[in-house]
Coordinates of C-alpha atoms and ligand atoms in Angstrom, one line a residue:
X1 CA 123.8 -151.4 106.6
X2 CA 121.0 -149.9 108.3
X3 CA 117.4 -149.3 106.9
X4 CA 117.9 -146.4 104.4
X5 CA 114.3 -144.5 105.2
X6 CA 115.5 -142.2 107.9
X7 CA 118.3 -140.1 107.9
X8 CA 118.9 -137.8 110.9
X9 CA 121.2 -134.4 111.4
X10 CA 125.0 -135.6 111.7
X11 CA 126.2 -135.3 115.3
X12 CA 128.9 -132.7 115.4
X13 CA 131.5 -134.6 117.2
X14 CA 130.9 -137.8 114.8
X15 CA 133.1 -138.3 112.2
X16 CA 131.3 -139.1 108.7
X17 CA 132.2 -142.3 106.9
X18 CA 132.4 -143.6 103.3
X19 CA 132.7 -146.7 102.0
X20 CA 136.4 -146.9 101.4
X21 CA 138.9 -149.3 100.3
X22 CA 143.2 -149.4 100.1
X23 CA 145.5 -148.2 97.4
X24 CA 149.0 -150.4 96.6
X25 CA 150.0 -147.9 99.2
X26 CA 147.9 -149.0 102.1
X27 CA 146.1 -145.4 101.6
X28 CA 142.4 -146.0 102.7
X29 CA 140.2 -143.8 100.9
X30 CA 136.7 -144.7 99.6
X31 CA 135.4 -144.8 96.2
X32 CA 131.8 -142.6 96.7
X33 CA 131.8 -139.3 95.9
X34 CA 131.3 -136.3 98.4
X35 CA 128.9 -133.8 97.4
X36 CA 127.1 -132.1 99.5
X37 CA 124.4 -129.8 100.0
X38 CA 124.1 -126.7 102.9
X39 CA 121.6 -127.0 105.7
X40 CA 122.6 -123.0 106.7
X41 CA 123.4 -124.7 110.2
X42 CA 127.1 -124.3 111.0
X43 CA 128.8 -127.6 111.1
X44 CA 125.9 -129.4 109.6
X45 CA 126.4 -130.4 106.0
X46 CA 124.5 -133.5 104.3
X47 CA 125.9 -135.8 102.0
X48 CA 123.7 -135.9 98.4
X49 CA 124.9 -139.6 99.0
X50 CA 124.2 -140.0 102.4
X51 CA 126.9 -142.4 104.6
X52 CA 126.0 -144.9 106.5
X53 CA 126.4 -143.2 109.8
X54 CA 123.1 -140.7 109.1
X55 CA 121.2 -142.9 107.6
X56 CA 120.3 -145.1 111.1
X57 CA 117.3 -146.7 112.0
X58 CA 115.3 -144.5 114.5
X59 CA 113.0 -147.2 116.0
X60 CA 114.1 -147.1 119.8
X61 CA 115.2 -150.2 121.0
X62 CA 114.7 -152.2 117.7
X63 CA 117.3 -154.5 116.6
X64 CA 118.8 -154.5 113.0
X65 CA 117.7 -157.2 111.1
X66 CA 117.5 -155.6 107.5
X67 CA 119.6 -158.6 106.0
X68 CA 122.8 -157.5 106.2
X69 CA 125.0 -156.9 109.2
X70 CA 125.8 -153.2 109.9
X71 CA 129.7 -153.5 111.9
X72 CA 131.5 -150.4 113.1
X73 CA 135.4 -150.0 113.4
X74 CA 137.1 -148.7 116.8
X75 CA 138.6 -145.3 115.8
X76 CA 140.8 -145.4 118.8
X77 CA 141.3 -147.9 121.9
X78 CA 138.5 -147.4 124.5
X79 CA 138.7 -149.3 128.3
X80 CA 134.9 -150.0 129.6
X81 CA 133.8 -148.6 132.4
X82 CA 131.3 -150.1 134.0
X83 CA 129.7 -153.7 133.4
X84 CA 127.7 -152.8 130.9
X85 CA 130.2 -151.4 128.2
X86 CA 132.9 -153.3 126.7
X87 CA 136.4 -152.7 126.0
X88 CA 138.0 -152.2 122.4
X89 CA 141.4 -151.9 120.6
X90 CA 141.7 -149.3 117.7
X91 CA 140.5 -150.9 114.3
X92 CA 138.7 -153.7 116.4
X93 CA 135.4 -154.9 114.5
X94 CA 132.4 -154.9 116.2
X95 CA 128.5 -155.4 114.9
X96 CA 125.5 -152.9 115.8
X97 CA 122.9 -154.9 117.3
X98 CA 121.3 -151.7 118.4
X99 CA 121.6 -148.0 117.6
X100 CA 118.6 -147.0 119.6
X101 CA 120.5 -144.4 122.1
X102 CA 122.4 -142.0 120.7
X103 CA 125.2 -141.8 122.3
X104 CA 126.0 -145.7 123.2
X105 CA 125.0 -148.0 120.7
X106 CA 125.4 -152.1 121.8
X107 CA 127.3 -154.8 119.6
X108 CA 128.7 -157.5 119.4
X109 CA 132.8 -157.3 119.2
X110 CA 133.7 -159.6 116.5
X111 CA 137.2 -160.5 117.8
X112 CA 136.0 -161.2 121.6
X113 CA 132.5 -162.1 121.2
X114 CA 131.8 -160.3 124.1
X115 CA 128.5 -157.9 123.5
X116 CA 127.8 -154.9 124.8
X117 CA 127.4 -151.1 124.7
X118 CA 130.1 -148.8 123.0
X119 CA 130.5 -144.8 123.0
X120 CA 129.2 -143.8 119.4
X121 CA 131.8 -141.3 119.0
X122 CA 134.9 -144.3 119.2
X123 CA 134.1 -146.0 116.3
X124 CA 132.5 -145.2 112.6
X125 CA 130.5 -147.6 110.4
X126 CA 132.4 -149.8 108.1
X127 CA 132.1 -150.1 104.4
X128 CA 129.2 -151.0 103.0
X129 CA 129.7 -154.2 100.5
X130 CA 130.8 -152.4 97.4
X131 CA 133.8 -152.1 99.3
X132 CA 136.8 -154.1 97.9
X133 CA 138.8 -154.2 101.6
X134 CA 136.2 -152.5 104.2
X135 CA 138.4 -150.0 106.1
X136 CA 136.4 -148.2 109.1
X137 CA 136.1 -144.4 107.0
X138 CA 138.4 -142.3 105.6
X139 CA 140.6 -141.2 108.0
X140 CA 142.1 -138.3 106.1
X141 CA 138.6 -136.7 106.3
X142 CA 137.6 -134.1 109.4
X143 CA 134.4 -133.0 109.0
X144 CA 134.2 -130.4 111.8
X145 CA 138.1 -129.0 112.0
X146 CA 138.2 -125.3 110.8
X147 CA 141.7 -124.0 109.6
X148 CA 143.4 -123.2 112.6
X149 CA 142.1 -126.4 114.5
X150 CA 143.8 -127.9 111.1
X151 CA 146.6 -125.8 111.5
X152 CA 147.5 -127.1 115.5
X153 CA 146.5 -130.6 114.5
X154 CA 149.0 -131.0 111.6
X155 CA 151.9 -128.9 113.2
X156 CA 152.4 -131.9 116.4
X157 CA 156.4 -132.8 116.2
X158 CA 154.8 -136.6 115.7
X159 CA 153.7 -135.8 112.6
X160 CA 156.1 -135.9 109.6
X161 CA 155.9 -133.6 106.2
X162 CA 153.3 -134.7 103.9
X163 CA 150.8 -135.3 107.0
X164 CA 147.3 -133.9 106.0
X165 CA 143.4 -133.8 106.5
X166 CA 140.8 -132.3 104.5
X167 CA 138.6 -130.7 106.0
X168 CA 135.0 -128.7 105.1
X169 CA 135.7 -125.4 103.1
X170 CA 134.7 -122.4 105.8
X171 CA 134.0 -120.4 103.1
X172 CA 132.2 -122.5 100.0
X173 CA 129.5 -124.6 101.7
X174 CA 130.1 -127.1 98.7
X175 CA 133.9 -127.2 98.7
X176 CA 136.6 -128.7 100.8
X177 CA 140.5 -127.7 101.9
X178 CA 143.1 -130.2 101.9
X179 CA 145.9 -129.2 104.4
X180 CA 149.3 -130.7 104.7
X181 CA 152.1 -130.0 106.6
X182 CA 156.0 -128.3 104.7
X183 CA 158.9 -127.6 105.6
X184 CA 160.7 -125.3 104.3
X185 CA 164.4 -123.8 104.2
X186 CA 164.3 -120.5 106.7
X187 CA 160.3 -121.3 107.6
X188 CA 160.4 -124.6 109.3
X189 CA 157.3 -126.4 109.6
X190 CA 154.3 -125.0 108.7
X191 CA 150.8 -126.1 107.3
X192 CA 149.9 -125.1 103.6
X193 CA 146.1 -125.3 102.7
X194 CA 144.5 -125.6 99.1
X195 CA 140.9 -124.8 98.2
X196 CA 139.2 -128.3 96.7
X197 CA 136.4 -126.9 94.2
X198 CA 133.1 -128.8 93.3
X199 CA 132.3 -129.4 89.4
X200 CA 128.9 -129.4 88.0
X201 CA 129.1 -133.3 87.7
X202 CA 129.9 -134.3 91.3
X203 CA 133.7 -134.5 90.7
X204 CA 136.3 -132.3 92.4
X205 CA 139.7 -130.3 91.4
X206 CA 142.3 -128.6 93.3
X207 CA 143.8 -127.5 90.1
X208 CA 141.9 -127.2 86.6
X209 CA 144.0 -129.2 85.1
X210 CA 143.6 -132.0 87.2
X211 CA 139.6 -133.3 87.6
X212 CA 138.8 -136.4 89.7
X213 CA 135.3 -138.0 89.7
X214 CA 135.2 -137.8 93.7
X215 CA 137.0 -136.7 96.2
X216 CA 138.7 -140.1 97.7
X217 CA 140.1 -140.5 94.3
X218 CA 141.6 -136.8 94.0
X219 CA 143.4 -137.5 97.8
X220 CA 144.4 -140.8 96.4
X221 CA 145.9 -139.5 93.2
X222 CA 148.0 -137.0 95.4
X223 CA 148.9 -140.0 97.6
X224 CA 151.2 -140.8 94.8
X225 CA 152.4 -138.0 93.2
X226 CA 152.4 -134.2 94.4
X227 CA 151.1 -133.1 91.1
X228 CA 152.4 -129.3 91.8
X229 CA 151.2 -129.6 95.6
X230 CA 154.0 -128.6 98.2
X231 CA 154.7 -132.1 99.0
X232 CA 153.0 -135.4 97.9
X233 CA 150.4 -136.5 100.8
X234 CA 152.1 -138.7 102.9
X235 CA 149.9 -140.0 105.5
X236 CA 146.7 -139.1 107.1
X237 CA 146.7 -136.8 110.4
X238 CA 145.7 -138.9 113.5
X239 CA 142.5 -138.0 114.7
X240 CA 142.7 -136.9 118.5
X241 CA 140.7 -139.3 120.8
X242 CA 136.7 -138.0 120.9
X243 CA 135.4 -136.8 123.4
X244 CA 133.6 -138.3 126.2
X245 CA 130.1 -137.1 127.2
X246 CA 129.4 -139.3 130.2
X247 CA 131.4 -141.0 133.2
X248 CA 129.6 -144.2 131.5
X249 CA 126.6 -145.4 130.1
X250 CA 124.8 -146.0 133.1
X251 CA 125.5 -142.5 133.6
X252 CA 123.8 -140.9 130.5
X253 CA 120.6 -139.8 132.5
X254 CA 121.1 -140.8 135.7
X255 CA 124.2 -138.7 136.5
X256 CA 123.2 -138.7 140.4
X257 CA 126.9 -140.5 141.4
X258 CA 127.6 -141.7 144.9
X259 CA 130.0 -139.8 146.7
X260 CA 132.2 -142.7 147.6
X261 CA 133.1 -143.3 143.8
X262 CA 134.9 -140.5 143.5
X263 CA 138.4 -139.9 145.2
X264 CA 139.7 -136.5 145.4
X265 CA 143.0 -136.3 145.0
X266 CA 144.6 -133.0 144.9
X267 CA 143.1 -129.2 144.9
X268 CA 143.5 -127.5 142.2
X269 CA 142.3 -123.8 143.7
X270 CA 139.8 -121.4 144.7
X271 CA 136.9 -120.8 142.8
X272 CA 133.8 -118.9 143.0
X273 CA 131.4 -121.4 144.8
X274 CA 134.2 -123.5 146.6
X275 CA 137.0 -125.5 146.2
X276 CA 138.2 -127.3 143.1
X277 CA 139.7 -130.8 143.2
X278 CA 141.8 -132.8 140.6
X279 CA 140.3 -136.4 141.1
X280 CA 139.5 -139.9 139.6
X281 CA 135.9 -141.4 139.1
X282 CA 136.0 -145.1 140.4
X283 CA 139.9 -144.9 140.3
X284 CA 140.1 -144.6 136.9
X285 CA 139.0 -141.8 134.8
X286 CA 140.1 -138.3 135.4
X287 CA 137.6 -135.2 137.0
X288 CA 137.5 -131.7 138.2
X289 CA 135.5 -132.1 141.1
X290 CA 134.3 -128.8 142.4
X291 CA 132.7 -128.6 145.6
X292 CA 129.7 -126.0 146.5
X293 CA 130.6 -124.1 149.6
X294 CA 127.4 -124.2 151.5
X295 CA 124.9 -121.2 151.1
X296 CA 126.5 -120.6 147.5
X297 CA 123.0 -121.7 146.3
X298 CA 120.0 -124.0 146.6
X299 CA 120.7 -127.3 146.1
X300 CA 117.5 -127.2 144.0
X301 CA 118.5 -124.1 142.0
X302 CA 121.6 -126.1 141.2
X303 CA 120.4 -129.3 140.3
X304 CA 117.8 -127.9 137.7
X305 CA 121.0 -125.5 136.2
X306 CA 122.8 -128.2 136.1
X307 CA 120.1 -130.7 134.1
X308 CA 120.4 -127.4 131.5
X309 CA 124.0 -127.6 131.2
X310 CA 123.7 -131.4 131.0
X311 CA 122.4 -131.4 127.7
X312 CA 124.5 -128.5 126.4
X313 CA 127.1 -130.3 124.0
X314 CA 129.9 -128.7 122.5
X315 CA 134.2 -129.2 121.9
X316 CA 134.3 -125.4 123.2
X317 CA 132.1 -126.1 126.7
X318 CA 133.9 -128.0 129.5
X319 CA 131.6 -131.5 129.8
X320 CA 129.3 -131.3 132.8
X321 CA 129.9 -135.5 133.9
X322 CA 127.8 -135.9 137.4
X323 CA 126.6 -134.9 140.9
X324 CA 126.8 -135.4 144.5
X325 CA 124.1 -134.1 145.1
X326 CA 122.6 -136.4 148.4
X327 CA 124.7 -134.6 151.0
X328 CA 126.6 -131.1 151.1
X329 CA 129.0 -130.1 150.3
X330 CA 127.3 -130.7 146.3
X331 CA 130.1 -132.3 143.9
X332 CA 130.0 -131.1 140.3
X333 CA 132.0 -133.3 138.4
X334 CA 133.6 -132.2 135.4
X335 CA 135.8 -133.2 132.8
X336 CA 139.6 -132.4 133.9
X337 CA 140.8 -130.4 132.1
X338 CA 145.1 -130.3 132.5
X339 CA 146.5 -126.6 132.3
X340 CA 143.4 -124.9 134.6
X341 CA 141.9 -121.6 133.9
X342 CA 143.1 -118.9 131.1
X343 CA 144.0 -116.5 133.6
X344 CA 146.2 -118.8 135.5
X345 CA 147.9 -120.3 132.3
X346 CA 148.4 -116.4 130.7
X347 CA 149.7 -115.3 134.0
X348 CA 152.1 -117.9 135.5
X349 CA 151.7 -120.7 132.8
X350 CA 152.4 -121.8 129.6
X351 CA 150.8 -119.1 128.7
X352 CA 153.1 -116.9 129.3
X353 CA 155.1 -118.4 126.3
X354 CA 152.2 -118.2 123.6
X355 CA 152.6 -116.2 120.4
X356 CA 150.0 -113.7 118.8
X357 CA 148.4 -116.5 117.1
X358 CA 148.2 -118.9 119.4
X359 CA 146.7 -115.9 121.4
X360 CA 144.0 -116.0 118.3
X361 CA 143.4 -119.3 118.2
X362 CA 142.2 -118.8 121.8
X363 CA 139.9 -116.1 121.4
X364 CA 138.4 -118.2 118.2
X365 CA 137.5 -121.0 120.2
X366 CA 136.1 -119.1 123.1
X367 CA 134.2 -117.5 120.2
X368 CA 133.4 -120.5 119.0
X369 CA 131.5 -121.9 122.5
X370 CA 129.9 -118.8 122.6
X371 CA 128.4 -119.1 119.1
X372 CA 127.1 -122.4 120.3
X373 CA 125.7 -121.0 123.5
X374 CA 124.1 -117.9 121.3
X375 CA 122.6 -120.3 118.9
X376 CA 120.8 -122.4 121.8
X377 CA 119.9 -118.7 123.2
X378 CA 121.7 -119.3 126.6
X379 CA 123.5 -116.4 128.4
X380 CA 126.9 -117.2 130.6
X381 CA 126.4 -114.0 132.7
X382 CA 130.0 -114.2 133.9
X383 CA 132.1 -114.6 130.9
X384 CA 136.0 -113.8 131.7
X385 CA 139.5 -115.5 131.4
X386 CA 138.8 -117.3 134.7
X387 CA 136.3 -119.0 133.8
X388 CA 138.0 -120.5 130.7
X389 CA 139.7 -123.7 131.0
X390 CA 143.2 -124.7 129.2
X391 CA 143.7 -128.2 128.1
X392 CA 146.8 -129.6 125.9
X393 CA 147.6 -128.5 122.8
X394 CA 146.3 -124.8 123.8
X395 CA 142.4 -126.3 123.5
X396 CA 139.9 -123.9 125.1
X397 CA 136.7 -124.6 126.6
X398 CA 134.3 -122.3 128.4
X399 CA 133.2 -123.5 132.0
X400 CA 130.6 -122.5 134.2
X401 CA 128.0 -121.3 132.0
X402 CA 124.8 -120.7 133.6
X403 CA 125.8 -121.2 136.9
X404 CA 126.2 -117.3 137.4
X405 CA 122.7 -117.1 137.7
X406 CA 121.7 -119.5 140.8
X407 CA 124.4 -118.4 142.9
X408 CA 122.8 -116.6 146.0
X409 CA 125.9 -115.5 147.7
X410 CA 125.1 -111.4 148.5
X411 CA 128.8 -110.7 147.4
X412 CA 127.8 -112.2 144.1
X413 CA 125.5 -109.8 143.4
X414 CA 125.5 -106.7 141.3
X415 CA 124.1 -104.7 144.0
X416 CA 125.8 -105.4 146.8
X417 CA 128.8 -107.8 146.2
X418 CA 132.1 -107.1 146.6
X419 CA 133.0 -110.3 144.3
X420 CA 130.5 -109.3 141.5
X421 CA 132.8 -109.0 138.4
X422 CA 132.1 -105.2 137.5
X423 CA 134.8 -104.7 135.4
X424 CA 133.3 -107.4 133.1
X425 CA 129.7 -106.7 132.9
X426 CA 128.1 -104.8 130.4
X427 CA 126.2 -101.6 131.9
X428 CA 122.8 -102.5 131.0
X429 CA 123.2 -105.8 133.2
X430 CA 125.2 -104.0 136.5
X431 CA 122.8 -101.0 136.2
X432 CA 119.5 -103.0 135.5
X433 CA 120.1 -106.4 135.6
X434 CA 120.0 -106.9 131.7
X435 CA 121.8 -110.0 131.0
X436 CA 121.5 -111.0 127.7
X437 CA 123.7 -112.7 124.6
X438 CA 124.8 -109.2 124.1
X439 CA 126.0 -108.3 127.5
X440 CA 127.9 -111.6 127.2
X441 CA 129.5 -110.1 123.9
X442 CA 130.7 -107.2 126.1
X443 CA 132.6 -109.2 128.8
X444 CA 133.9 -111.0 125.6
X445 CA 135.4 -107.8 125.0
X446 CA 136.7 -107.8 128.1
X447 CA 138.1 -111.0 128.1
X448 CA 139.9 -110.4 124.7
X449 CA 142.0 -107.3 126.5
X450 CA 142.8 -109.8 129.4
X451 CA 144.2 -112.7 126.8
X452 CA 146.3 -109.6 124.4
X453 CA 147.7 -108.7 127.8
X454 CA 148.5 -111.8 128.8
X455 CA 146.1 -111.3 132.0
X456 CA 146.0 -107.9 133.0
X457 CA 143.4 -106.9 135.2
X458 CA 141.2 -105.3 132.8
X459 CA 140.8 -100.8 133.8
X460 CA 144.5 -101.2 135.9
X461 CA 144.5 -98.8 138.3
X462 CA 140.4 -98.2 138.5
X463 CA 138.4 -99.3 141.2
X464 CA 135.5 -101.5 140.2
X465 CA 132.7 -98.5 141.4
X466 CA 134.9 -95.8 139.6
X467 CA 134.8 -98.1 136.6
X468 CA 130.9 -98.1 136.4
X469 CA 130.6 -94.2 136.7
X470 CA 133.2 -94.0 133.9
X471 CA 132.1 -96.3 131.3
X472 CA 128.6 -94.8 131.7
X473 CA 130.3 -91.6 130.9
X474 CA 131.4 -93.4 127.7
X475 CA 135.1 -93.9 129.0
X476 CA 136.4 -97.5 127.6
X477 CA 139.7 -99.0 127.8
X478 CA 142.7 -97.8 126.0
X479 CA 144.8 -99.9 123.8
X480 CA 147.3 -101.4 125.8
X481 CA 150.3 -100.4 126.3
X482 CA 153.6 -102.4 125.9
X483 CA 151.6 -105.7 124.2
X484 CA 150.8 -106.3 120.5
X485 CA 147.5 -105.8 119.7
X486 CA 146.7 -104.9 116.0
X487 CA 144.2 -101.8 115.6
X488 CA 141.6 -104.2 113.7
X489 CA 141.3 -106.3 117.3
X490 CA 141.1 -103.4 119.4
X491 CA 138.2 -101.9 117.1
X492 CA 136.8 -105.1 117.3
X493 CA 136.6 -104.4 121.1
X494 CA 134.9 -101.2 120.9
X495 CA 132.5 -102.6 119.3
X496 CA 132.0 -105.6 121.9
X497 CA 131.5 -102.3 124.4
X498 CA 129.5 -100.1 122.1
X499 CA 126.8 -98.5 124.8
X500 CA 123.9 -100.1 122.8
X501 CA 123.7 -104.0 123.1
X502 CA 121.8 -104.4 119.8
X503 CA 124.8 -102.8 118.1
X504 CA 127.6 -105.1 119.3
X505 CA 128.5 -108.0 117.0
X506 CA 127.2 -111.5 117.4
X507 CA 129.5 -114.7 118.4
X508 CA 128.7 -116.1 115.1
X509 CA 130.6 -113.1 113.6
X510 CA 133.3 -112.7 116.0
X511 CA 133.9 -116.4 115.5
X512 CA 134.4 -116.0 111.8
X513 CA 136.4 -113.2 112.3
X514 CA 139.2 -115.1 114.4
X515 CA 138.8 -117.8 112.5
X516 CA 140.0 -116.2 109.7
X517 CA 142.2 -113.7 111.3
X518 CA 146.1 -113.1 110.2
X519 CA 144.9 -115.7 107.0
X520 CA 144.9 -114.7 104.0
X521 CA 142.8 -116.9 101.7
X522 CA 143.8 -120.4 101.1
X523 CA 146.4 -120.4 98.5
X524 CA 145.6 -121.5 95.0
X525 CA 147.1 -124.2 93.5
X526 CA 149.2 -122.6 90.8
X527 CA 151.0 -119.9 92.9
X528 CA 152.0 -123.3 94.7
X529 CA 153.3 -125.3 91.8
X530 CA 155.3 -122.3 90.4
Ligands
AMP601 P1 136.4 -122.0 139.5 O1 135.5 -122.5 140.6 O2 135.9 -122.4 138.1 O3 136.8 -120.5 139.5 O4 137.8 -122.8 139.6 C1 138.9 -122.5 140.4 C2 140.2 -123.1 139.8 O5 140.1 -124.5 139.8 C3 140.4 -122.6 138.4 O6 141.1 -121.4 138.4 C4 141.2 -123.7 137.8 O7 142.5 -123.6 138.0 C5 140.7 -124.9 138.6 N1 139.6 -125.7 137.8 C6 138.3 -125.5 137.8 N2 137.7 -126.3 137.0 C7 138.6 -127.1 136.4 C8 138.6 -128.2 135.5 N3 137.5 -128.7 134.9 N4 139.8 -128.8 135.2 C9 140.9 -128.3 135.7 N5 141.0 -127.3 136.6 C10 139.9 -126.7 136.9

């Protein structure tokens, strides 16, 4: 294992890791126990014991050499990209010779010999020697899945009754939820989720009754008997493949691409700054490739947006991957992603098909990239159900951010543009040019109406000009019509237009509000078992 003397903030989008060993059941779980203490940064909790993935050497470039080998296992299969990555199977073994980037560390694959660099987010450090069989982490464990995220995870037809995760409590910053998919007569499948409460000693209970000294052993004990649970836990939920920051690790700073390495393969549609393409990088790995019409915006303008955007990093923002940049037209290539935008999907889509809480589960995770974006204090400045991309399983991801404000186009400006989305922005930003987190809040409002109303043009039947004279007169939009929307949501809207930005909620909040929307608390243990 590494050297112990520096610990850093866990990366979001890496999965923590225990030292874990097997049950007679094959069960993986791992003997150390998981308190933890509350940094106040959402998603960021700190193991009292800290595992061994965030506590890495820091000395750039050094090799590990502290005695023992530190070896990571493949969370899921990954095919290299370039010469200097290497391939790996899920569950392949492979040795950290270097941790000194953070996002591609190199090894040395145990199986193949070969060495080289791997994506930090594929695999998680193995157990440390106390382990009786070293298993790569515990796989039941998802340290940045919130309840709904559970919820869509567990519900996949592949998984069977008894499936589960546990997951970080949203509401005890020391507890945790274990949620596992029932089925029930006249219900179907749904997901059931029980609180996990901290003791004063480090141990954990679900029910008082039932006290385990950490939290692997409480999973494991319900691994073999449902002790009053809905069903006994069956198997861990498979963890959906990580994402991918890069094209490649050549790619991690230098994401200038040559043109002739990507093919573009089909359009996908019109946007705001030029055509969109579905294509492959080096004829293998899937892009959005959108072109830049020319005279949409400087080249130079673009380029230094686009180095901001770069190192913008959340599951809610569409990954910015490279640029042709050399020649026009200017590619931005993006990660693909396969049902296009909201509007699109909610109009003529699958979309059209979702129920009032998948509908919520949407307007969470746009919440969700916004929070991040509000926490890093950038502003979107066109926020709207077009500019929201769709991927499987009803994922959500916002795209374009930032890029509202290098465009030069004339149409695309509040002033004078016929293209300048009006009915989205906040007064204070059409009348004055006041873009700020909080005019972003209002076209969230907006954007909520478009999703209830499965994309409705937001004001139908007002022109754009009429619509600025109104709302400055203090007219907002009504409650729809002919589409559920509770009154809770729509009062939720007014506030995301009230006429003083200061006064409108924050992304954080309207987050935690979707979140937790239609839920009621997670249900205790004994109303289970009777
Ligand atoms: P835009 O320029 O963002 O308005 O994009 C125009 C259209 O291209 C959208 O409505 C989407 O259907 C499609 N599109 C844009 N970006 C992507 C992407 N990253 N993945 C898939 N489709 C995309």
């Amino acid at each position: 294992m590494g050297n112990k003397c520096c610990s850093r903030r866990h990366d979001p989008d890496r999965p923590l890791v225990y030292p874990a060993y097997k049950n007679e059941a094959g069960f993986t779980a791992c003997p150390s126990s998981l308190e933890t203490r509350y940094t106040g940064e959402p998603n960021t909790r700190v193991l009292s014991r800290p595992p061994a993935d965030i506590v890495r050497t820091r000395n750039p470039g050094k090799c590990i050499t502290n005695g023992g080998r530190r070896v990571v296992k493949a969370l899921c299969a990954y095919t290299a990209r370039a010469d200097s990555d290497i391939s790996f199977r899920k569950g392949d073994r492979m040795e950290v010779l270097s941790d000194a980037e953070p996002d591609w560390w190199r090894v040395l694959h145990l199986t193949t010999r070969r060495e080289g660099l791997v994506p930090v987010n594929f695999v998680a450090e193995e157990s440390s020697v106390e382990c009786e069989e070293p298993s790569s982490c515990c796989s039941w464990f998802f340290p940045h899945v919130s309840r709904k995220e559970a919820d869509k995870l567990l519900l996949a037809e592949s998984n069977p009754r008894g499936t589960f995760l546990v997951r970080p409590a949203e509401h005890n910053p020391h507890g945790f939820s274990l949620s596992v998919k029932d089925w029930e007569e006249g219900r179907g499948y749904h997901v059931k989720h029980y609180k996990i409460k901290p003791l004063d000693n480090g141990g954990f209970y679900i029910a008082t009754n039932q006290t385990f000294p950490s939290l692997p052993a409480l999973v494991m004990s319900y691994t073999k008997n449902a002790l009053g649970l809905c069903h006994v836990l069956a198997r861990p939920c498979p963890k959906p493949e990580p994402q991918m920051w890069d094209l490649g690790p050549e790619l991690r700073d230098k994401w200038e691409i040559p043109r002739s390495e990507i093919q573009l393969i089909r359009k996908l549609g019109q946007g705001n700054f030029g055509e969109v393409y579905y294509g492959k990088w080096r004829n293998n790995i899937e892009v959005a490739v959108k072109t830049l019409r020319e005279g949409t915006m400087s080249t130079q303008a673009f380029l230094q947006e686009a180095a901001i955007m770069k190192k913008f990093r959340h599951k809610r923002l569409v990954a910015l991957y490279a640029v042709c940049s050399t020649q026009e037209p200017v590619y931005i290539v993006q990660e693909y992603m396969s049902k296009g935008s909201l509007l699109e999907f909610l109009r003529n889509g699958e979309g059209k098909f979702l129920q009032f809480e998948d509908l919520v589960y949407v307007a969470a995770q746009v919440a969700s990239g916004m929070e991040y974006l509000e926490s890093k204090m950038l502003i979107h400045r066109d926020l709207a159900a077009r500019n929201v991309l769709i991927g499987e399983n009803n994922v959500a991801k916002i795209c374009d951010f930032g890029l509202a404000r290098v465009i030069e186009d004339n149409e695309y400006c509040p002033k004078q543009g016929s293209r300048f989305p009006v009915k989205w922005t906040a007064p204070e930003a059409i009348i004055y040019g006041r873009f700020s987190i909080k005019s972003d809040v209002w076209s969230y409002g907006i954007l909520l109406m478009e999703l209830f109303t499965y994309g409705q043009i937001p004001y139908p039947g007002l022109h754009g000009k009429d619509v600025i004279e109104q709302v400055e007169r203090g007219y907002r939009m009504p409650k729809p019509v002919g589409h559920y929307l509770p009154d809770d949501i729509y009062r939720l809207m007014l506030q995301c237009w009230d006429a003083i930005p200061e006064k409108r909620p924050t992304f954080e909040f309207l987050n935690h509000y979707f979140e937790s929307f239609t839920v009621t608390s997670e249900i205790p243990y004994r109303e289970v078992q009777d």
